[in-house]
PDB file of C-alpha atoms and ligand atoms in Angstrom:
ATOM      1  CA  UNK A 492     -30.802  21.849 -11.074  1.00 77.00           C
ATOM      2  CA  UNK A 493     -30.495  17.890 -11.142  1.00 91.00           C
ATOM      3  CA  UNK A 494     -27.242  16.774 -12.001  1.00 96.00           C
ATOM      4  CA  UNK A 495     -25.205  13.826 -12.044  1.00 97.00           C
ATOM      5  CA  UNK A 496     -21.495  14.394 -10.367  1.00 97.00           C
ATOM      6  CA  UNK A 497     -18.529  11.889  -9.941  1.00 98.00           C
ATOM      7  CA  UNK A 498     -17.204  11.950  -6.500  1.00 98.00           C
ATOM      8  CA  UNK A 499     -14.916  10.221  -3.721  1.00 98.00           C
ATOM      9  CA  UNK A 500     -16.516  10.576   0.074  1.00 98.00           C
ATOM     10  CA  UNK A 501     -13.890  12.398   2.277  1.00 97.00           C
ATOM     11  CA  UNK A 502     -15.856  12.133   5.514  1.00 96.00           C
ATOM     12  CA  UNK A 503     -19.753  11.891   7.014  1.00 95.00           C
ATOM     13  CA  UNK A 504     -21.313  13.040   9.775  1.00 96.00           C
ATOM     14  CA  UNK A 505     -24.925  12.515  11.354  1.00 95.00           C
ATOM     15  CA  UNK A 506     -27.517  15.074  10.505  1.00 94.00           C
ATOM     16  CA  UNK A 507     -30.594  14.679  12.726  1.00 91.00           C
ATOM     17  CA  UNK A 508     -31.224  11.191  13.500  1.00 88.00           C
ATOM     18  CA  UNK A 509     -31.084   9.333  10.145  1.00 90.00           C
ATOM     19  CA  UNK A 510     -29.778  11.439   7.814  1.00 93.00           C
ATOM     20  CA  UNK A 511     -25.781  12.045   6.318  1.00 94.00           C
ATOM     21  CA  UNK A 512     -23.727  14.835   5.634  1.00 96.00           C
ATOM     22  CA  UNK A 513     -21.326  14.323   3.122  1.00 97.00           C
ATOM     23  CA  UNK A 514     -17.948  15.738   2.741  1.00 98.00           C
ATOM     24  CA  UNK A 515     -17.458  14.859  -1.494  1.00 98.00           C
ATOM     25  CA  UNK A 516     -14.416  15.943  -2.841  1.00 98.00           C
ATOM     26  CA  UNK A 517     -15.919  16.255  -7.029  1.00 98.00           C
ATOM     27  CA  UNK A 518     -14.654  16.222 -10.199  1.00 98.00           C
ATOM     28  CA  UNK A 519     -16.877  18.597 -10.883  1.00 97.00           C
ATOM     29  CA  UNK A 520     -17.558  21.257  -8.493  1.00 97.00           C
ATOM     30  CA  UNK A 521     -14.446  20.242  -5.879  1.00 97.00           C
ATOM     31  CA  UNK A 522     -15.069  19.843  -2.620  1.00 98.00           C
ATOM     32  CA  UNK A 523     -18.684  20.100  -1.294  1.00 98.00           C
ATOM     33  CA  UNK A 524     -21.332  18.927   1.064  1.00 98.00           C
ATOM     34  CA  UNK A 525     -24.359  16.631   0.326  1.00 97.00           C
ATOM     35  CA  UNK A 526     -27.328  15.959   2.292  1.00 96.00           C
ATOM     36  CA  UNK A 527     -28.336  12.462   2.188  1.00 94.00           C
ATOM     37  CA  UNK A 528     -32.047  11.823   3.918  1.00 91.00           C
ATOM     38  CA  UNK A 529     -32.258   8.265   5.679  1.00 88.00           C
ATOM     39  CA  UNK A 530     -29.075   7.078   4.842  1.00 86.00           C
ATOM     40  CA  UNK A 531     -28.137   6.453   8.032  1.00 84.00           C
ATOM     41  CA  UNK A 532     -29.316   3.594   8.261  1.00 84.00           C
ATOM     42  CA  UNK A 533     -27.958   0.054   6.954  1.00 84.00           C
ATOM     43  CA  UNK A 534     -30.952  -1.267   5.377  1.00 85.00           C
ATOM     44  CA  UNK A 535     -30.501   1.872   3.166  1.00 85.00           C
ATOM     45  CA  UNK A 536     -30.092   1.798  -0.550  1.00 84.00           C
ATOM     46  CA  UNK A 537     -27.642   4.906  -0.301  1.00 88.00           C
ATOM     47  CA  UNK A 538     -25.730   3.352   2.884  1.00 88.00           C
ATOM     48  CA  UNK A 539     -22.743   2.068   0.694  1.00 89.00           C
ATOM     49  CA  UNK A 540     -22.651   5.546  -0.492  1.00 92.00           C
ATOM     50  CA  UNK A 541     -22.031   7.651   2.758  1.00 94.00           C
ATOM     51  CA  UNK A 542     -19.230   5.274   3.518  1.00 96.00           C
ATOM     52  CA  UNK A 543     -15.280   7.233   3.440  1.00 97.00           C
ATOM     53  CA  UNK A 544     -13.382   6.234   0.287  1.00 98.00           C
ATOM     54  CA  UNK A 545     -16.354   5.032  -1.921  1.00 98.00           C
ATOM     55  CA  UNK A 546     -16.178   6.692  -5.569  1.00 98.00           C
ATOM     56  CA  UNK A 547     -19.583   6.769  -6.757  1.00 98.00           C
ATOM     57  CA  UNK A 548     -22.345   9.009  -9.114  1.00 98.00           C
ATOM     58  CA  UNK A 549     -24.268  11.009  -6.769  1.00 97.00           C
ATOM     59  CA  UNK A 550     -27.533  12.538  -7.967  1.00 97.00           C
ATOM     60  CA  UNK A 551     -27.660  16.033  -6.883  1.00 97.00           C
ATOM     61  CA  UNK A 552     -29.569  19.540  -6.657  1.00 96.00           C
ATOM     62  CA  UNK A 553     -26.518  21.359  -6.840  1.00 96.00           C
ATOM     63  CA  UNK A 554     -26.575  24.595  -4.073  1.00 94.00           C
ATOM     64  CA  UNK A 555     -24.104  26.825  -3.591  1.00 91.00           C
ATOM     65  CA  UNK A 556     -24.467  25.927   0.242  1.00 92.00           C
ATOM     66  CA  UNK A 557     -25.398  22.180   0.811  1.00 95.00           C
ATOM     67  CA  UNK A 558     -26.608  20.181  -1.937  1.00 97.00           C
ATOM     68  CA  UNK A 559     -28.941  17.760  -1.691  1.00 96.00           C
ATOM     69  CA  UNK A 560     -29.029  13.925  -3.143  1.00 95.00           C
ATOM     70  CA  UNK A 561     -31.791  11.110  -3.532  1.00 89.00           C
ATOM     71  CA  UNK A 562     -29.624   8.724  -4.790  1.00 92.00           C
ATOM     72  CA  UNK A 563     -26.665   7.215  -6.710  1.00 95.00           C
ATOM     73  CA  UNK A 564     -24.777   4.743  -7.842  1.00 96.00           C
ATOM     74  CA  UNK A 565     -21.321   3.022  -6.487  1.00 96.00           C
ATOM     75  CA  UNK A 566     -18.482   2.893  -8.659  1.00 97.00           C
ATOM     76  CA  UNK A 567     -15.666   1.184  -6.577  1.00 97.00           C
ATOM     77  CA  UNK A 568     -16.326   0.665  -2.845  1.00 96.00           C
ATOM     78  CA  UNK A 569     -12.368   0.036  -2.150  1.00 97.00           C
ATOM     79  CA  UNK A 570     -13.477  -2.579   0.717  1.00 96.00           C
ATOM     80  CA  UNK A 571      -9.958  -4.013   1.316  1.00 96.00           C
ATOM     81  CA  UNK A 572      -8.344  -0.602   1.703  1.00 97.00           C
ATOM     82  CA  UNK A 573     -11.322   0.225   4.125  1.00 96.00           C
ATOM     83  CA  UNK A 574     -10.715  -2.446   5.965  1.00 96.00           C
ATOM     84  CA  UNK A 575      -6.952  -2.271   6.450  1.00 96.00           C
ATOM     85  CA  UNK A 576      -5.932   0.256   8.632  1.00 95.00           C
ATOM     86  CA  UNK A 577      -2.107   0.250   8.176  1.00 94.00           C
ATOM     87  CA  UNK A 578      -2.590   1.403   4.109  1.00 95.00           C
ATOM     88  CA  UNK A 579      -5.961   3.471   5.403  1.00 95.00           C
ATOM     89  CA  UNK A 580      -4.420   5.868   7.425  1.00 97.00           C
ATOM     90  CA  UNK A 581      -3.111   7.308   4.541  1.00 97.00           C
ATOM     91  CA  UNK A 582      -5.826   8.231   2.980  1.00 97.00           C
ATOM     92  CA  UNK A 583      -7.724   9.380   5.624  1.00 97.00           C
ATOM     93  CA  UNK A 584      -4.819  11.854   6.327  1.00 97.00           C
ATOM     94  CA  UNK A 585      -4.585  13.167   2.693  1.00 98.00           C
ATOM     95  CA  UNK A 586      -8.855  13.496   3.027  1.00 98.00           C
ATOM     96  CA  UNK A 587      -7.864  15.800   5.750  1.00 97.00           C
ATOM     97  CA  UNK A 588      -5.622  17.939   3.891  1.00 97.00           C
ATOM     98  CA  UNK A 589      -8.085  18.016   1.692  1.00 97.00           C
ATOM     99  CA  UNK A 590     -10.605  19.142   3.739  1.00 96.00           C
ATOM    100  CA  UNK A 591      -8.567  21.930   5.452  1.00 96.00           C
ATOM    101  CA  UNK A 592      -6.878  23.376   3.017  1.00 96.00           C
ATOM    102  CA  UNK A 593      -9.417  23.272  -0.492  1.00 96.00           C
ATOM    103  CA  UNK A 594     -12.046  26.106  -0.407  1.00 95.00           C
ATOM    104  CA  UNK A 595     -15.461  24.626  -1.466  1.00 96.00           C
ATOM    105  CA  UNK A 596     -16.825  24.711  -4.692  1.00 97.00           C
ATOM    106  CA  UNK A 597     -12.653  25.145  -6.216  1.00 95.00           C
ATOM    107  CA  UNK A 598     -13.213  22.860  -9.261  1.00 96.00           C
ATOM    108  CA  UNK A 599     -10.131  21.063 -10.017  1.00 96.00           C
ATOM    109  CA  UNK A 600     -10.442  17.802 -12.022  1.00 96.00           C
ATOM    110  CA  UNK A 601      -6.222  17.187 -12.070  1.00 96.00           C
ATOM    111  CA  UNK A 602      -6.154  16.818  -8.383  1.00 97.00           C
ATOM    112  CA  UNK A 603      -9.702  14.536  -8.397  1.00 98.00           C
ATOM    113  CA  UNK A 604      -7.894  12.319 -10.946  1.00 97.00           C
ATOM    114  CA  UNK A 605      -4.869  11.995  -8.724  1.00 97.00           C
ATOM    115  CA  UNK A 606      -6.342  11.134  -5.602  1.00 98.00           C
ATOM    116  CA  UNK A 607      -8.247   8.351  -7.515  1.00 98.00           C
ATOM    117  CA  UNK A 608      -5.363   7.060  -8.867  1.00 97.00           C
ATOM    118  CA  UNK A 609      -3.485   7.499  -5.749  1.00 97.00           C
ATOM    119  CA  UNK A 610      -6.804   5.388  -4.178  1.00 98.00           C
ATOM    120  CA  UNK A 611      -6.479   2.765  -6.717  1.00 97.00           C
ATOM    121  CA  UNK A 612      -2.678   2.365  -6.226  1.00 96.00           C
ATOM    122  CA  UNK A 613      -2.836   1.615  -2.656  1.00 96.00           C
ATOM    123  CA  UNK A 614      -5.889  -0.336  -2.742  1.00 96.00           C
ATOM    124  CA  UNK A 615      -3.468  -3.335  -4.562  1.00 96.00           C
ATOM    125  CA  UNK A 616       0.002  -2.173  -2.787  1.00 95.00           C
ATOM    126  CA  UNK A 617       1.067  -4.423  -0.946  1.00 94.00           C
ATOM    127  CA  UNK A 618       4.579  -1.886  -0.424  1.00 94.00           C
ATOM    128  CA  UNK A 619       4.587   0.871   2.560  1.00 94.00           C
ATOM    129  CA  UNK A 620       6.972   2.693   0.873  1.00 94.00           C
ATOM    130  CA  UNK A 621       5.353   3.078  -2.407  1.00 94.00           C
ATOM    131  CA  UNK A 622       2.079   4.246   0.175  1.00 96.00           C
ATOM    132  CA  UNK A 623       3.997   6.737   1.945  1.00 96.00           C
ATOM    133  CA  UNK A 624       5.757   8.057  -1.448  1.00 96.00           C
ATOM    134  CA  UNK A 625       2.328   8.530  -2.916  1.00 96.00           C
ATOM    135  CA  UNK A 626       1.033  10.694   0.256  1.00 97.00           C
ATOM    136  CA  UNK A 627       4.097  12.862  -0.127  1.00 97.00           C
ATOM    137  CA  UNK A 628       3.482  12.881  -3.666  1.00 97.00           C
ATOM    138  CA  UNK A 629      -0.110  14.112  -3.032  1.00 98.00           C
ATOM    139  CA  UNK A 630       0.695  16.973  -0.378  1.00 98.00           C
ATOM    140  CA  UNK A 631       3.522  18.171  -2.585  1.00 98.00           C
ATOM    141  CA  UNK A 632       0.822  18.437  -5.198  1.00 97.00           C
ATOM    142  CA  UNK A 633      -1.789  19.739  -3.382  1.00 97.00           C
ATOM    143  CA  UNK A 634       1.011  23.061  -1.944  1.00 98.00           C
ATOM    144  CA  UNK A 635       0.645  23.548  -5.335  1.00 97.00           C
ATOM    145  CA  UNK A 636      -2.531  23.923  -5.931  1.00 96.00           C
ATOM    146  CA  UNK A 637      -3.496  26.174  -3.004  1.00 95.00           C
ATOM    147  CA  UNK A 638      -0.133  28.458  -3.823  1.00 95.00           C
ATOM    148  CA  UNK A 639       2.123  27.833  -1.024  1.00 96.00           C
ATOM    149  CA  UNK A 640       4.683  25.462  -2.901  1.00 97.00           C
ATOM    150  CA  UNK A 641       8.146  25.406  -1.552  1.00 98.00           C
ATOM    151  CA  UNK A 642      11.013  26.649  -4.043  1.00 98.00           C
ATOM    152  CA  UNK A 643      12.538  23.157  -5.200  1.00 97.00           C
ATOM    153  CA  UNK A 644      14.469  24.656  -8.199  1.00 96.00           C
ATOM    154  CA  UNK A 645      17.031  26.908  -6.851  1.00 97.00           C
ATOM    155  CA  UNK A 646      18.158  28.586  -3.713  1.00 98.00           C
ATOM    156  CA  UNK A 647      15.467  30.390  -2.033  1.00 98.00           C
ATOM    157  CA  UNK A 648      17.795  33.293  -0.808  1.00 97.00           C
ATOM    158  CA  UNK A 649      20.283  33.886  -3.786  1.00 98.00           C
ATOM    159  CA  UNK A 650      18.687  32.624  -6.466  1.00 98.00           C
ATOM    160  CA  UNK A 651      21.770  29.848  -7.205  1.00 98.00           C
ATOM    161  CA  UNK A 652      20.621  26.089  -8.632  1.00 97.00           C
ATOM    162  CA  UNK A 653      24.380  25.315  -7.580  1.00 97.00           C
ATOM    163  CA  UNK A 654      25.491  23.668  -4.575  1.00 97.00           C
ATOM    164  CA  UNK A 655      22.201  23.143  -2.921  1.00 97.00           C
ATOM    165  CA  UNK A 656      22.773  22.106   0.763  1.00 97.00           C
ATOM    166  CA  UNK A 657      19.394  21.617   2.210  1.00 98.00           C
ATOM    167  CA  UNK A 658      15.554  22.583   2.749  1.00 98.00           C
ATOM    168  CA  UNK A 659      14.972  25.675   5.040  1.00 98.00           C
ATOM    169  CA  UNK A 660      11.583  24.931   6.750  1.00 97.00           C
ATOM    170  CA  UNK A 661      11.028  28.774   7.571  1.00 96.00           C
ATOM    171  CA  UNK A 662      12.271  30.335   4.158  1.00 97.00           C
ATOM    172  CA  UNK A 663      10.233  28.016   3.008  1.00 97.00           C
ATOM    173  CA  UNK A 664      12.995  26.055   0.389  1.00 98.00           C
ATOM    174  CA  UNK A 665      16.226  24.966  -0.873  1.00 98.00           C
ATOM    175  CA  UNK A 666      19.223  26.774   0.077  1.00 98.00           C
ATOM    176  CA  UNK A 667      22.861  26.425  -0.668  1.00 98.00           C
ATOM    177  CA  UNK A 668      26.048  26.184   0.939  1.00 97.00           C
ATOM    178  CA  UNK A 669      26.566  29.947   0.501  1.00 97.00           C
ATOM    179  CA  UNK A 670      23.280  30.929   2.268  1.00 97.00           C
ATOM    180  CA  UNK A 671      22.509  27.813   4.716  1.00 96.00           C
ATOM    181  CA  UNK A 672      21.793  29.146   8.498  1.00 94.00           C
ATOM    182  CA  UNK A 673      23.592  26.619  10.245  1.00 91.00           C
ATOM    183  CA  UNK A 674      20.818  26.718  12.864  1.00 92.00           C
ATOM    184  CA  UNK A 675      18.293  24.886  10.975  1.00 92.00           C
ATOM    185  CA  UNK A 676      17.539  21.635  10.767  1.00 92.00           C
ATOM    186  CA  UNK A 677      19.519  19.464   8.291  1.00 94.00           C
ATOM    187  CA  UNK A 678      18.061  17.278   5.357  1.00 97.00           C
ATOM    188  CA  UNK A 679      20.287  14.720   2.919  1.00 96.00           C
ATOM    189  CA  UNK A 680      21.222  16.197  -0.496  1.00 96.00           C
ATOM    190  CA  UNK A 681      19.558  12.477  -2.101  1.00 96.00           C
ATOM    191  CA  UNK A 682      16.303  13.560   0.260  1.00 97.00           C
ATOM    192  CA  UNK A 683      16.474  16.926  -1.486  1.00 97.00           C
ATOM    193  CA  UNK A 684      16.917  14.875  -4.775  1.00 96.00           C
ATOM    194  CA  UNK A 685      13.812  13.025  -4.746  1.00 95.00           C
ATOM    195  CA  UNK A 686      11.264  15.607  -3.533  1.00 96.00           C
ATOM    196  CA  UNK A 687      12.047  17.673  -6.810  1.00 96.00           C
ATOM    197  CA  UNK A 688      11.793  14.345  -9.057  1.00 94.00           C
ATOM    198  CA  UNK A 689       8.828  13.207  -7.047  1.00 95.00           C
ATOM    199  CA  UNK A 690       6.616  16.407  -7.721  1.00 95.00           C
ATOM    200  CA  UNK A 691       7.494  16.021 -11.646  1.00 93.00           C
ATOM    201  CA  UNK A 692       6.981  12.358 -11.773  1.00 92.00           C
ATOM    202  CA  UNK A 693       3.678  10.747 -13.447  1.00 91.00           C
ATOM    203  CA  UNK A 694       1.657   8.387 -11.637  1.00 90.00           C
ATOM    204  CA  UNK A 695       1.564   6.388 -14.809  1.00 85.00           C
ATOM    205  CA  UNK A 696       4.757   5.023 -14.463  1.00 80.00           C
ATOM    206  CA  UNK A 697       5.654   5.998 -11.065  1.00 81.00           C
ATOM    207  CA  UNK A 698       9.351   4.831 -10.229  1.00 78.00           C
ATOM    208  CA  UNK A 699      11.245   4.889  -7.245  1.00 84.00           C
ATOM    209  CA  UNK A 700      13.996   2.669  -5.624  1.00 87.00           C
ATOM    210  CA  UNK A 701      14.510   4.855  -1.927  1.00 92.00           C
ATOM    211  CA  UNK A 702      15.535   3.750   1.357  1.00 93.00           C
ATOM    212  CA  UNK A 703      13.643   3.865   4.613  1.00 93.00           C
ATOM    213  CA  UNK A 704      16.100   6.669   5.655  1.00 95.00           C
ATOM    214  CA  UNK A 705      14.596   9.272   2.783  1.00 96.00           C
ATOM    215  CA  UNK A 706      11.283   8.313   3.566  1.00 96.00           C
ATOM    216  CA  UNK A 707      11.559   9.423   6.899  1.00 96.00           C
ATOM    217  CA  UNK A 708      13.315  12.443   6.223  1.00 97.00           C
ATOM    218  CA  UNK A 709      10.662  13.488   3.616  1.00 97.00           C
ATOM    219  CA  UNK A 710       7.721  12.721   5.913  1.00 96.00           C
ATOM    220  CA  UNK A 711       9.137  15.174   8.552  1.00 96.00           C
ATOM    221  CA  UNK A 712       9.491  17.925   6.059  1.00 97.00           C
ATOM    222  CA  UNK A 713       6.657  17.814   4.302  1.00 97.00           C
ATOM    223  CA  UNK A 714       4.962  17.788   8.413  1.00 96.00           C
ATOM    224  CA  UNK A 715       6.943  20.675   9.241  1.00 96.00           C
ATOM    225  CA  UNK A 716       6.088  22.939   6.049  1.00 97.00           C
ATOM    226  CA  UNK A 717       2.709  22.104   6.355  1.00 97.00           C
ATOM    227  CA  UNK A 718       2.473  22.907  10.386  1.00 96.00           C
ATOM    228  CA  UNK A 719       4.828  25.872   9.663  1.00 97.00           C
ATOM    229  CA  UNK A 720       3.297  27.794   6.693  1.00 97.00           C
ATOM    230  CA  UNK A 721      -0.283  26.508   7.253  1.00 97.00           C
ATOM    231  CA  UNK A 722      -0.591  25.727  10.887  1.00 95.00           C
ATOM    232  CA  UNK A 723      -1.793  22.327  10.025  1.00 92.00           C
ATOM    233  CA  UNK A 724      -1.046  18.983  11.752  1.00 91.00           C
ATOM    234  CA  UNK A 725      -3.815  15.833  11.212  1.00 93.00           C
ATOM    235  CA  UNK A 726      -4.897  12.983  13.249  1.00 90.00           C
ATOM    236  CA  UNK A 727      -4.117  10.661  11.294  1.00 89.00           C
ATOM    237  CA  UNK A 728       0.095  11.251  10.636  1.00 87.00           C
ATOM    238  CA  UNK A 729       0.540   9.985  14.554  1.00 84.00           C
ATOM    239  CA  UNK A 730      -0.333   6.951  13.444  1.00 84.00           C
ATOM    240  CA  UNK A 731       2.364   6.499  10.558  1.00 81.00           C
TER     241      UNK A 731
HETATM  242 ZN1   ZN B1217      21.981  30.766  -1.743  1.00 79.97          ZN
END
């Protein structure tokens, strides 16, 4: 059936010699691929289409497998963030999340409106750590969506909200004095502090005032849970 869907490009690959395959993460189907004949080609119509990052209307014949589109029409092309590889690197790493850990066809409209804003954010940032805060922002989300969120609330072997020491990579949470294994590795307490306001934060009026030091301490966690619990590292974090 023909239908018009809203849609951000994650990636494209060649299909035969002119044509596109389109990885479109959709507001309303989720993430799924698109056959584009001839687009390969700049002289193309659809060639701003197939293009990472652009948010467009694709018109479809929605399949089940690959579905197949004629044409569309580009909402926001985000040409400054493609063409600025220190705020694009980013993105291309939370499209790879994406890509490995959403099953096709999972329609979820909360997470397609937070990557746009997320998109949109960076697009006019001109601050690295508001960037990196919003890609730690989106994995934490996006653990939650696939149902492998850490415990952020309380202490993941006793139960206790008190005296919360650090994050246990491998228990997969917080853990208190009581219960820490002294083995592990060691986050701040104000590190442990902002990953459980972060994830209840709205990108509407997104505030933060954190060091360089937290950053850093957050990227490497959120690394390690994802390489630990899901066995996934991308391409794009050895570039941050
Ligand atoms: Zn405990």
């Amino acid at each position: 059936m023909l239908e018009t869907i809203e849609g951000i490009v994650i990636k494209n690959s060649d299909y035969q010699e002119k044509s596109k395959i389109l990885q479109v993460f959709s507001k309303e189907h989720g993430l799924i691929g698109i056959l584009l004949k001839g687009a390969n080609n700049y002289k193309n119509n659809n060639f701003a289409l197939i293009q990472p990052i652009s948010h467009a209307f694709f018109n479809i014949n929605y399949y089940n497998g690959l579905s197949k589109c004629y044409n569309g029409e580009l909402i926001n092309s985000f040409h400054s963030l493609k063409n600025d590889f220190s705020k694009n690197i980013y993105i291309f790493h939370i499209f790879e999340l994406i890509y490995k850990n959403l099953e096709q066809h999972q329609k979820n409209s909360y997470l397609f409106d937070i990557l746009l804003k997320i998109i949109e954010i960076m697009e006019k940032s001109t601050d690295i750590i508001q960037i990196k805060l919003l890609t730690i922002y989106f994995e934490l989300k996006l653990l939650y969506f696939i149902g492998v969120f850490p415990e952020i609330s309380k202490c993941v072997e006793c139960g206790s909200s008190k005296h919360i020491t650090n994050f246990d990579i491998s228990k997969g949470g917080f853990v208190c004095e009581k219960c820490i294994d002294p083995r592990s590795k060691i986050f701040s307490v104000d590190s442990l502090q902002v990953l459980y306001q972060l994830f209840y934060q709205e990108l509407d009026n997104f505030n933060y005032d954190i060091n360089d030091k937290i950053i850093s301490e957050l990227q490497l966690l959120l690394r390690e849970y994802y390489n630990y619990h899901l066995g996934i590292k991308t391409n794009s974090s050895k570039y941050f």
